[in-house]
Amino acid sequence: MVPGTWGGGGEPTGGASSSVGGGTGTWRGGELLQFASLLKAGGRNTPGKILQTPVVAPPPAPLPHASSSAAAAGPPHGRTVSGSGGTALPPLPPAARAGGGTSGKVPEHRLAKFQRLLDARVIDLDALRELCWNGVPPSLRPDCWRLLSGYCPPNKARQATILRRKRLEYQEMVPTYYEIADSERSDEELTALRQVRVDVPRTAPTVPFFHEPRIQQSLEHLLYIWGIRHPASGYVQGMNDLMTPFLAVFLGEHLPGPIETWQLEALTEEMLLQVEADCYWCLCKLVETIQDHYTYAQPGVQRTVFLCAEVCRSACPTLSARMAEENVDFIQFAWRWANCLLIREVPFELSFRLWDTYLAEGSRFADFLVYACAGFLLLWRTTLEPMEFQDMIMFLQKPPTQEWKEPDLEMVLGQAFILRDTYPEAHLQSL
């Protein structure tokens, strides 16, 4: 597939099509609701066993409702996807059963689990990933993200030395690559700098703090230097969005309270450079697993869009058939989803919860993104199926998520988890 011309929203306005017809399986909505209730469970779970004490979160309107008794019971170990095959889903692993998101008060037992891991002399990264998958307490997010990104080592005795060295390395990049005269830049570097300066003012339009001149200068530093240091891809539109969760989380170590109350005067230049360094190295790690999303012709984005269509065709053939009838091509809406990792489709405050799971996925993130995009689409299946072409495209290009809260996003992540269980990575590799 070859992408078409680019529109202002960071996605192509045309391009090659991919088949969305056919398929054999369908989803039973009650199972997703049961699983979502487990994600928000207040009880304690142990490997191989689910203790049934869930607190059921209300589902978004587009999903079919499960009965209250089914939701309270939680998913059985032999979950089934209805359809011609009656495919049995395996039991949920501990990572997907653990209770507690990050909205509201974090349960004390969950905080204690994090604290035990983080207090260890050598941190168990596998256990940390499992725990972080379901959300990180806001106060622990900076430390957890640095660890999940591989930027901070798990050996506590080495952490201060490594962080100091990496932060100094970034600080030396700023005068070397950014603070030079335009006459010393190549034509490609000038083009990249111009594009960064066009995109930075558009970043996070709903967050006024990101429009402070000094914060925008930090974004310029980060995006331009990242592009120069990664010549295989360079800076690509959409990367400015990927930087914002890191910037907000690491600024939050120095600025107390909600982002709406932050005052730039409380930040010193040294603090800002330290924040920039943390953002830079964490972005490097996140993009490392999806590098081909941003190389020439963006083959990774094309692959994600194609595989998203294939997973949806298998999981919900009725919706896929309706989209095919209306000539709706996945590339018309899912390109931006894959290019910006769904961050533009949800309120900014939910991007942190999304990044918790992305970073916890580690080397499996590229494949998980396929399931996340498919899960996001299938959330709206009952709303989309009666629509005609124009309404369907308008809905998918701007889904009504403005009022979403964390339980709504966790429905998407829960759907993605179930899809991966049903159509594992080996299935994707065979397509």
PDB file of N, CA, C and O in Angstrom, residues 338-401:
ATOM      1  N   ALA A 338      -2.850   5.008  13.990  1.00  0.00           N
ATOM      2  CA  ALA A 338      -1.563   4.306  14.083  1.00  0.00           C
ATOM      3  C   ALA A 338      -0.397   5.273  14.141  1.00  0.00           C
ATOM      4  O   ALA A 338       0.586   5.039  14.851  1.00  0.00           O
ATOM      5  N   ASN A 339      -0.468   6.363  13.396  1.00  0.00           N
ATOM      6  CA  ASN A 339       0.632   7.325  13.341  1.00  0.00           C
ATOM      7  C   ASN A 339       0.803   8.048  14.668  1.00  0.00           C
ATOM      8  O   ASN A 339       1.931   8.313  15.098  1.00  0.00           O
ATOM      9  N   CYS A 340      -0.299   8.368  15.325  1.00  0.00           N
ATOM     10  CA  CYS A 340      -0.255   9.117  16.594  1.00  0.00           C
ATOM     11  C   CYS A 340      -0.569   8.236  17.803  1.00  0.00           C
ATOM     12  O   CYS A 340      -0.788   8.745  18.902  1.00  0.00           O
ATOM     13  N   LEU A 341      -0.621   6.923  17.608  1.00  0.00           N
ATOM     14  CA  LEU A 341      -0.785   5.951  18.698  1.00  0.00           C
ATOM     15  C   LEU A 341      -2.058   6.185  19.507  1.00  0.00           C
ATOM     16  O   LEU A 341      -2.090   5.977  20.717  1.00  0.00           O
ATOM     17  N   LEU A 342      -3.112   6.652  18.816  1.00  0.00           N
ATOM     18  CA  LEU A 342      -4.444   6.899  19.390  1.00  0.00           C
ATOM     19  C   LEU A 342      -4.499   8.104  20.328  1.00  0.00           C
ATOM     20  O   LEU A 342      -5.559   8.396  20.882  1.00  0.00           O
ATOM     21  N   ILE A 343      -3.388   8.812  20.484  1.00  0.00           N
ATOM     22  CA  ILE A 343      -3.400   9.896  21.473  1.00  0.00           C
ATOM     23  C   ILE A 343      -4.335  11.038  21.074  1.00  0.00           C
ATOM     24  O   ILE A 343      -4.905  11.713  21.934  1.00  0.00           O
ATOM     25  N   ARG A 344      -4.526  11.249  19.769  1.00  0.00           N
ATOM     26  CA  ARG A 344      -5.421  12.329  19.343  1.00  0.00           C
ATOM     27  C   ARG A 344      -6.890  11.952  19.474  1.00  0.00           C
ATOM     28  O   ARG A 344      -7.756  12.814  19.309  1.00  0.00           O
ATOM     29  N   GLU A 345      -7.158  10.689  19.733  1.00  0.00           N
ATOM     30  CA  GLU A 345      -8.545  10.241  19.775  1.00  0.00           C
ATOM     31  C   GLU A 345      -9.130  10.277  21.176  1.00  0.00           C
ATOM     32  O   GLU A 345     -10.318   9.993  21.342  1.00  0.00           O
ATOM     33  N   VAL A 346      -8.329  10.584  22.192  1.00  0.00           N
ATOM     34  CA  VAL A 346      -8.819  10.600  23.570  1.00  0.00           C
ATOM     35  C   VAL A 346      -8.428  11.921  24.223  1.00  0.00           C
ATOM     36  O   VAL A 346      -7.491  12.597  23.772  1.00  0.00           O
ATOM     37  N   PRO A 347      -9.119  12.329  25.279  1.00  0.00           N
ATOM     38  CA  PRO A 347      -8.727  13.553  25.997  1.00  0.00           C
ATOM     39  C   PRO A 347      -7.283  13.454  26.491  1.00  0.00           C
ATOM     40  O   PRO A 347      -6.795  12.375  26.828  1.00  0.00           O
ATOM     41  N   PHE A 348      -6.613  14.590  26.549  1.00  0.00           N
ATOM     42  CA  PHE A 348      -5.191  14.597  26.886  1.00  0.00           C
ATOM     43  C   PHE A 348      -4.915  13.928  28.224  1.00  0.00           C
ATOM     44  O   PHE A 348      -3.919  13.199  28.370  1.00  0.00           O
ATOM     45  N   GLU A 349      -5.782  14.118  29.213  1.00  0.00           N
ATOM     46  CA  GLU A 349      -5.507  13.570  30.545  1.00  0.00           C
ATOM     47  C   GLU A 349      -5.519  12.033  30.547  1.00  0.00           C
ATOM     48  O   GLU A 349      -4.999  11.419  31.476  1.00  0.00           O
ATOM     49  N   LEU A 350      -6.096  11.419  29.516  1.00  0.00           N
ATOM     50  CA  LEU A 350      -6.085   9.957  29.425  1.00  0.00           C
ATOM     51  C   LEU A 350      -4.843   9.422  28.723  1.00  0.00           C
ATOM     52  O   LEU A 350      -4.604   8.216  28.721  1.00  0.00           O
ATOM     53  N   SER A 351      -4.059  10.316  28.127  1.00  0.00           N
ATOM     54  CA  SER A 351      -2.862   9.853  27.414  1.00  0.00           C
ATOM     55  C   SER A 351      -1.869   9.189  28.370  1.00  0.00           C
ATOM     56  O   SER A 351      -1.150   8.273  27.984  1.00  0.00           O
ATOM     57  N   PHE A 352      -1.838   9.622  29.632  1.00  0.00           N
ATOM     58  CA  PHE A 352      -0.911   9.029  30.601  1.00  0.00           C
ATOM     59  C   PHE A 352      -1.256   7.557  30.847  1.00  0.00           C
ATOM     60  O   PHE A 352      -0.374   6.700  30.899  1.00  0.00           O
ATOM     61  N   ARG A 353      -2.566   7.296  30.974  1.00  0.00           N
ATOM     62  CA  ARG A 353      -3.000   5.911  31.191  1.00  0.00           C
ATOM     63  C   ARG A 353      -2.673   5.045  29.965  1.00  0.00           C
ATOM     64  O   ARG A 353      -2.271   3.883  30.102  1.00  0.00           O
ATOM     65  N   LEU A 354      -2.825   5.616  28.791  1.00  0.00           N
ATOM     66  CA  LEU A 354      -2.497   4.904  27.554  1.00  0.00           C
ATOM     67  C   LEU A 354      -1.013   4.580  27.506  1.00  0.00           C
ATOM     68  O   LEU A 354      -0.603   3.458  27.183  1.00  0.00           O
ATOM     69  N   TRP A 355      -0.178   5.555  27.867  1.00  0.00           N
ATOM     70  CA  TRP A 355       1.280   5.362  27.854  1.00  0.00           C
ATOM     71  C   TRP A 355       1.723   4.333  28.900  1.00  0.00           C
ATOM     72  O   TRP A 355       2.709   3.641  28.697  1.00  0.00           O
ATOM     73  N   ASP A 356       1.002   4.235  30.022  1.00  0.00           N
ATOM     74  CA  ASP A 356       1.335   3.207  31.014  1.00  0.00           C
ATOM     75  C   ASP A 356       1.362   1.826  30.357  1.00  0.00           C
ATOM     76  O   ASP A 356       2.311   1.054  30.525  1.00  0.00           O
ATOM     77  N   THR A 357       0.316   1.514  29.621  1.00  0.00           N
ATOM     78  CA  THR A 357       0.216   0.204  28.980  1.00  0.00           C
ATOM     79  C   THR A 357       1.193   0.070  27.832  1.00  0.00           C
ATOM     80  O   THR A 357       1.824  -0.979  27.661  1.00  0.00           O
ATOM     81  N   TYR A 358       1.338   1.119  27.027  1.00  0.00           N
ATOM     82  CA  TYR A 358       2.280   1.064  25.899  1.00  0.00           C
ATOM     83  C   TYR A 358       3.694   0.757  26.384  1.00  0.00           C
ATOM     84  O   TYR A 358       4.388  -0.107  25.838  1.00  0.00           O
ATOM     85  N   LEU A 359       4.148   1.476  27.400  1.00  0.00           N
ATOM     86  CA  LEU A 359       5.505   1.267  27.904  1.00  0.00           C
ATOM     87  C   LEU A 359       5.651  -0.098  28.567  1.00  0.00           C
ATOM     88  O   LEU A 359       6.703  -0.734  28.483  1.00  0.00           O
ATOM     89  N   ALA A 360       4.583  -0.553  29.213  1.00  0.00           N
ATOM     90  CA  ALA A 360       4.631  -1.872  29.839  1.00  0.00           C
ATOM     91  C   ALA A 360       4.731  -2.985  28.803  1.00  0.00           C
ATOM     92  O   ALA A 360       5.267  -4.061  29.086  1.00  0.00           O
ATOM     93  N   GLU A 361       4.231  -2.745  27.597  1.00  0.00           N
ATOM     94  CA  GLU A 361       4.299  -3.749  26.532  1.00  0.00           C
ATOM     95  C   GLU A 361       5.733  -3.977  26.057  1.00  0.00           C
ATOM     96  O   GLU A 361       6.058  -5.054  25.562  1.00  0.00           O
ATOM     97  N   GLY A 362       6.591  -2.981  26.178  1.00  0.00           N
ATOM     98  CA  GLY A 362       7.990  -3.160  25.782  1.00  0.00           C
ATOM     99  C   GLY A 362       8.143  -3.537  24.325  1.00  0.00           C
ATOM    100  O   GLY A 362       7.576  -2.893  23.436  1.00  0.00           O
ATOM    101  N   SER A 363       8.854  -4.613  24.043  1.00  0.00           N
ATOM    102  CA  SER A 363       9.154  -5.005  22.668  1.00  0.00           C
ATOM    103  C   SER A 363       7.926  -5.503  21.916  1.00  0.00           C
ATOM    104  O   SER A 363       7.970  -5.645  20.689  1.00  0.00           O
ATOM    105  N   ARG A 364       6.829  -5.756  22.614  1.00  0.00           N
ATOM    106  CA  ARG A 364       5.608  -6.238  21.966  1.00  0.00           C
ATOM    107  C   ARG A 364       4.670  -5.094  21.598  1.00  0.00           C
ATOM    108  O   ARG A 364       3.550  -5.325  21.136  1.00  0.00           O
ATOM    109  N   PHE A 365       5.115  -3.864  21.788  1.00  0.00           N
ATOM    110  CA  PHE A 365       4.221  -2.726  21.603  1.00  0.00           C
ATOM    111  C   PHE A 365       3.701  -2.608  20.176  1.00  0.00           C
ATOM    112  O   PHE A 365       2.520  -2.301  19.954  1.00  0.00           O
ATOM    113  N   ALA A 366       4.540  -2.829  19.163  1.00  0.00           N
ATOM    114  CA  ALA A 366       4.106  -2.669  17.771  1.00  0.00           C
ATOM    115  C   ALA A 366       2.893  -3.539  17.472  1.00  0.00           C
ATOM    116  O   ALA A 366       1.929  -3.090  16.843  1.00  0.00           O
ATOM    117  N   ASP A 367       2.914  -4.793  17.937  1.00  0.00           N
ATOM    118  CA  ASP A 367       1.765  -5.668  17.709  1.00  0.00           C
ATOM    119  C   ASP A 367       0.582  -5.277  18.581  1.00  0.00           C
ATOM    120  O   ASP A 367      -0.573  -5.341  18.149  1.00  0.00           O
ATOM    121  N   PHE A 368       0.858  -4.859  19.824  1.00  0.00           N
ATOM    122  CA  PHE A 368      -0.262  -4.460  20.682  1.00  0.00           C
ATOM    123  C   PHE A 368      -1.020  -3.279  20.094  1.00  0.00           C
ATOM    124  O   PHE A 368      -2.247  -3.180  20.238  1.00  0.00           O
ATOM    125  N   LEU A 369      -0.324  -2.380  19.405  1.00  0.00           N
ATOM    126  CA  LEU A 369      -0.988  -1.220  18.806  1.00  0.00           C
ATOM    127  C   LEU A 369      -2.039  -1.656  17.801  1.00  0.00           C
ATOM    128  O   LEU A 369      -3.085  -1.009  17.670  1.00  0.00           O
ATOM    129  N   VAL A 370      -1.793  -2.743  17.077  1.00  0.00           N
ATOM    130  CA  VAL A 370      -2.794  -3.280  16.143  1.00  0.00           C
ATOM    131  C   VAL A 370      -4.081  -3.604  16.899  1.00  0.00           C
ATOM    132  O   VAL A 370      -5.186  -3.208  16.498  1.00  0.00           O
ATOM    133  N   TYR A 371      -3.944  -4.312  18.014  1.00  0.00           N
ATOM    134  CA  TYR A 371      -5.116  -4.715  18.790  1.00  0.00           C
ATOM    135  C   TYR A 371      -5.789  -3.514  19.459  1.00  0.00           C
ATOM    136  O   TYR A 371      -7.016  -3.492  19.606  1.00  0.00           O
ATOM    137  N   ALA A 372      -5.000  -2.529  19.871  1.00  0.00           N
ATOM    138  CA  ALA A 372      -5.581  -1.329  20.489  1.00  0.00           C
ATOM    139  C   ALA A 372      -6.437  -0.567  19.478  1.00  0.00           C
ATOM    140  O   ALA A 372      -7.542  -0.115  19.809  1.00  0.00           O
ATOM    141  N   CYS A 373      -5.929  -0.425  18.255  1.00  0.00           N
ATOM    142  CA  CYS A 373      -6.705   0.263  17.214  1.00  0.00           C
ATOM    143  C   CYS A 373      -7.963  -0.528  16.872  1.00  0.00           C
ATOM    144  O   CYS A 373      -9.055   0.045  16.713  1.00  0.00           O
ATOM    145  N   ALA A 374      -7.830  -1.854  16.770  1.00  0.00           N
ATOM    146  CA  ALA A 374      -8.999  -2.688  16.493  1.00  0.00           C
ATOM    147  C   ALA A 374     -10.005  -2.614  17.635  1.00  0.00           C
ATOM    148  O   ALA A 374     -11.222  -2.509  17.409  1.00  0.00           O
ATOM    149  N   GLY A 375      -9.509  -2.653  18.863  1.00  0.00           N
ATOM    150  CA  GLY A 375     -10.398  -2.560  20.016  1.00  0.00           C
ATOM    151  C   GLY A 375     -11.138  -1.240  20.065  1.00  0.00           C
ATOM    152  O   GLY A 375     -12.317  -1.177  20.428  1.00  0.00           O
ATOM    153  N   PHE A 376     -10.446  -0.158  19.690  1.00  0.00           N
ATOM    154  CA  PHE A 376     -11.081   1.161  19.664  1.00  0.00           C
ATOM    155  C   PHE A 376     -12.200   1.181  18.645  1.00  0.00           C
ATOM    156  O   PHE A 376     -13.291   1.704  18.915  1.00  0.00           O
ATOM    157  N   LEU A 377     -11.969   0.615  17.466  1.00  0.00           N
ATOM    158  CA  LEU A 377     -13.008   0.582  16.436  1.00  0.00           C
ATOM    159  C   LEU A 377     -14.193  -0.277  16.881  1.00  0.00           C
ATOM    160  O   LEU A 377     -15.356   0.149  16.749  1.00  0.00           O
ATOM    161  N   LEU A 378     -13.934  -1.459  17.412  1.00  0.00           N
ATOM    162  CA  LEU A 378     -15.015  -2.371  17.762  1.00  0.00           C
ATOM    163  C   LEU A 378     -15.869  -1.849  18.913  1.00  0.00           C
ATOM    164  O   LEU A 378     -17.012  -2.282  19.088  1.00  0.00           O
ATOM    165  N   LEU A 379     -15.338  -0.909  19.670  1.00  0.00           N
ATOM    166  CA  LEU A 379     -16.130  -0.302  20.742  1.00  0.00           C
ATOM    167  C   LEU A 379     -17.385   0.370  20.185  1.00  0.00           C
ATOM    168  O   LEU A 379     -18.410   0.445  20.851  1.00  0.00           O
ATOM    169  N   TRP A 380     -17.294   0.839  18.936  1.00  0.00           N
ATOM    170  CA  TRP A 380     -18.391   1.612  18.340  1.00  0.00           C
ATOM    171  C   TRP A 380     -19.215   0.786  17.344  1.00  0.00           C
ATOM    172  O   TRP A 380     -20.008   1.349  16.592  1.00  0.00           O
ATOM    173  N   ARG A 381     -19.055  -0.522  17.335  1.00  0.00           N
ATOM    174  CA  ARG A 381     -19.623  -1.302  16.238  1.00  0.00           C
ATOM    175  C   ARG A 381     -21.128  -1.147  16.108  1.00  0.00           C
ATOM    176  O   ARG A 381     -21.646  -1.032  14.998  1.00  0.00           O
ATOM    177  N   THR A 382     -21.873  -1.149  17.223  1.00  0.00           N
ATOM    178  CA  THR A 382     -23.333  -1.054  17.111  1.00  0.00           C
ATOM    179  C   THR A 382     -23.774   0.329  16.644  1.00  0.00           C
ATOM    180  O   THR A 382     -24.842   0.471  16.054  1.00  0.00           O
ATOM    181  N   THR A 383     -22.961   1.348  16.912  1.00  0.00           N
ATOM    182  CA  THR A 383     -23.264   2.695  16.439  1.00  0.00           C
ATOM    183  C   THR A 383     -22.962   2.831  14.952  1.00  0.00           C
ATOM    184  O   THR A 383     -23.701   3.483  14.210  1.00  0.00           O
ATOM    185  N   LEU A 384     -21.885   2.195  14.501  1.00  0.00           N
ATOM    186  CA  LEU A 384     -21.427   2.363  13.123  1.00  0.00           C
ATOM    187  C   LEU A 384     -22.234   1.552  12.116  1.00  0.00           C
ATOM    188  O   LEU A 384     -22.432   1.998  10.972  1.00  0.00           O
ATOM    189  N   GLU A 385     -22.693   0.363  12.484  1.00  0.00           N
ATOM    190  CA  GLU A 385     -23.301  -0.543  11.498  1.00  0.00           C
ATOM    191  C   GLU A 385     -24.483   0.062  10.746  1.00  0.00           C
ATOM    192  O   GLU A 385     -24.617  -0.165   9.542  1.00  0.00           O
ATOM    193  N   PRO A 386     -25.371   0.869  11.371  1.00  0.00           N
ATOM    194  CA  PRO A 386     -26.486   1.442  10.597  1.00  0.00           C
ATOM    195  C   PRO A 386     -26.089   2.649   9.733  1.00  0.00           C
ATOM    196  O   PRO A 386     -26.901   3.107   8.929  1.00  0.00           O
ATOM    197  N   MET A 387     -24.881   3.168   9.882  1.00  0.00           N
ATOM    198  CA  MET A 387     -24.500   4.414   9.220  1.00  0.00           C
ATOM    199  C   MET A 387     -24.170   4.216   7.744  1.00  0.00           C
ATOM    200  O   MET A 387     -23.776   3.134   7.316  1.00  0.00           O
ATOM    201  N   GLU A 388     -24.320   5.301   6.993  1.00  0.00           N
ATOM    202  CA  GLU A 388     -23.889   5.332   5.603  1.00  0.00           C
ATOM    203  C   GLU A 388     -22.510   5.970   5.524  1.00  0.00           C
ATOM    204  O   GLU A 388     -21.979   6.465   6.522  1.00  0.00           O
ATOM    205  N   PHE A 389     -21.935   5.989   4.319  1.00  0.00           N
ATOM    206  CA  PHE A 389     -20.536   6.354   4.124  1.00  0.00           C
ATOM    207  C   PHE A 389     -20.148   7.662   4.820  1.00  0.00           C
ATOM    208  O   PHE A 389     -19.220   7.688   5.628  1.00  0.00           O
ATOM    209  N   GLN A 390     -20.844   8.746   4.518  1.00  0.00           N
ATOM    210  CA  GLN A 390     -20.410  10.050   5.031  1.00  0.00           C
ATOM    211  C   GLN A 390     -20.459  10.104   6.551  1.00  0.00           C
ATOM    212  O   GLN A 390     -19.519  10.581   7.200  1.00  0.00           O
ATOM    213  N   ASP A 391     -21.554   9.615   7.127  1.00  0.00           N
ATOM    214  CA  ASP A 391     -21.676   9.644   8.588  1.00  0.00           C
ATOM    215  C   ASP A 391     -20.614   8.759   9.239  1.00  0.00           C
ATOM    216  O   ASP A 391     -20.042   9.103  10.278  1.00  0.00           O
ATOM    217  N   MET A 392     -20.347   7.609   8.614  1.00  0.00           N
ATOM    218  CA  MET A 392     -19.366   6.682   9.165  1.00  0.00           C
ATOM    219  C   MET A 392     -17.973   7.297   9.167  1.00  0.00           C
ATOM    220  O   MET A 392     -17.243   7.233  10.167  1.00  0.00           O
ATOM    221  N   ILE A 393     -17.591   7.914   8.056  1.00  0.00           N
ATOM    222  CA  ILE A 393     -16.267   8.537   7.961  1.00  0.00           C
ATOM    223  C   ILE A 393     -16.140   9.682   8.953  1.00  0.00           C
ATOM    224  O   ILE A 393     -15.135   9.811   9.669  1.00  0.00           O
ATOM    225  N   MET A 394     -17.148  10.540   9.028  1.00  0.00           N
ATOM    226  CA  MET A 394     -17.093  11.675   9.954  1.00  0.00           C
ATOM    227  C   MET A 394     -16.993  11.199  11.396  1.00  0.00           C
ATOM    228  O   MET A 394     -16.257  11.768  12.201  1.00  0.00           O
ATOM    229  N   PHE A 395     -17.717  10.125  11.723  1.00  0.00           N
ATOM    230  CA  PHE A 395     -17.678   9.589  13.084  1.00  0.00           C
ATOM    231  C   PHE A 395     -16.292   9.051  13.400  1.00  0.00           C
ATOM    232  O   PHE A 395     -15.726   9.334  14.468  1.00  0.00           O
ATOM    233  N   LEU A 396     -15.718   8.281  12.482  1.00  0.00           N
ATOM    234  CA  LEU A 396     -14.427   7.641  12.742  1.00  0.00           C
ATOM    235  C   LEU A 396     -13.276   8.631  12.759  1.00  0.00           C
ATOM    236  O   LEU A 396     -12.277   8.419  13.438  1.00  0.00           O
ATOM    237  N   GLN A 397     -13.396   9.698  11.999  1.00  0.00           N
ATOM    238  CA  GLN A 397     -12.327  10.700  11.995  1.00  0.00           C
ATOM    239  C   GLN A 397     -12.391  11.621  13.207  1.00  0.00           C
ATOM    240  O   GLN A 397     -11.393  12.259  13.561  1.00  0.00           O
ATOM    241  N   LYS A 398     -13.547  11.649  13.880  1.00  0.00           N
ATOM    242  CA  LYS A 398     -13.660  12.422  15.122  1.00  0.00           C
ATOM    243  C   LYS A 398     -14.635  11.718  16.065  1.00  0.00           C
ATOM    244  O   LYS A 398     -15.762  12.160  16.270  1.00  0.00           O
ATOM    245  N   PRO A 399     -14.209  10.606  16.643  1.00  0.00           N
ATOM    246  CA  PRO A 399     -15.107   9.866  17.538  1.00  0.00           C
ATOM    247  C   PRO A 399     -15.444  10.684  18.783  1.00  0.00           C
ATOM    248  O   PRO A 399     -14.632  11.498  19.246  1.00  0.00           O
ATOM    249  N   PRO A 400     -16.646  10.480  19.334  1.00  0.00           N
ATOM    250  CA  PRO A 400     -17.115  11.309  20.458  1.00  0.00           C
ATOM    251  C   PRO A 400     -16.522  10.874  21.794  1.00  0.00           C
ATOM    252  O   PRO A 400     -17.208  10.301  22.651  1.00  0.00           O
ATOM    253  N   THR A 401     -15.262  11.183  21.994  1.00  0.00           N
ATOM    254  CA  THR A 401     -14.583  10.765  23.225  1.00  0.00           C
ATOM    255  C   THR A 401     -14.267  11.941  24.150  1.00  0.00           C
ATOM    256  O   THR A 401     -13.543  11.770  25.126  1.00  0.00           O
TER     257      THR A 401
END
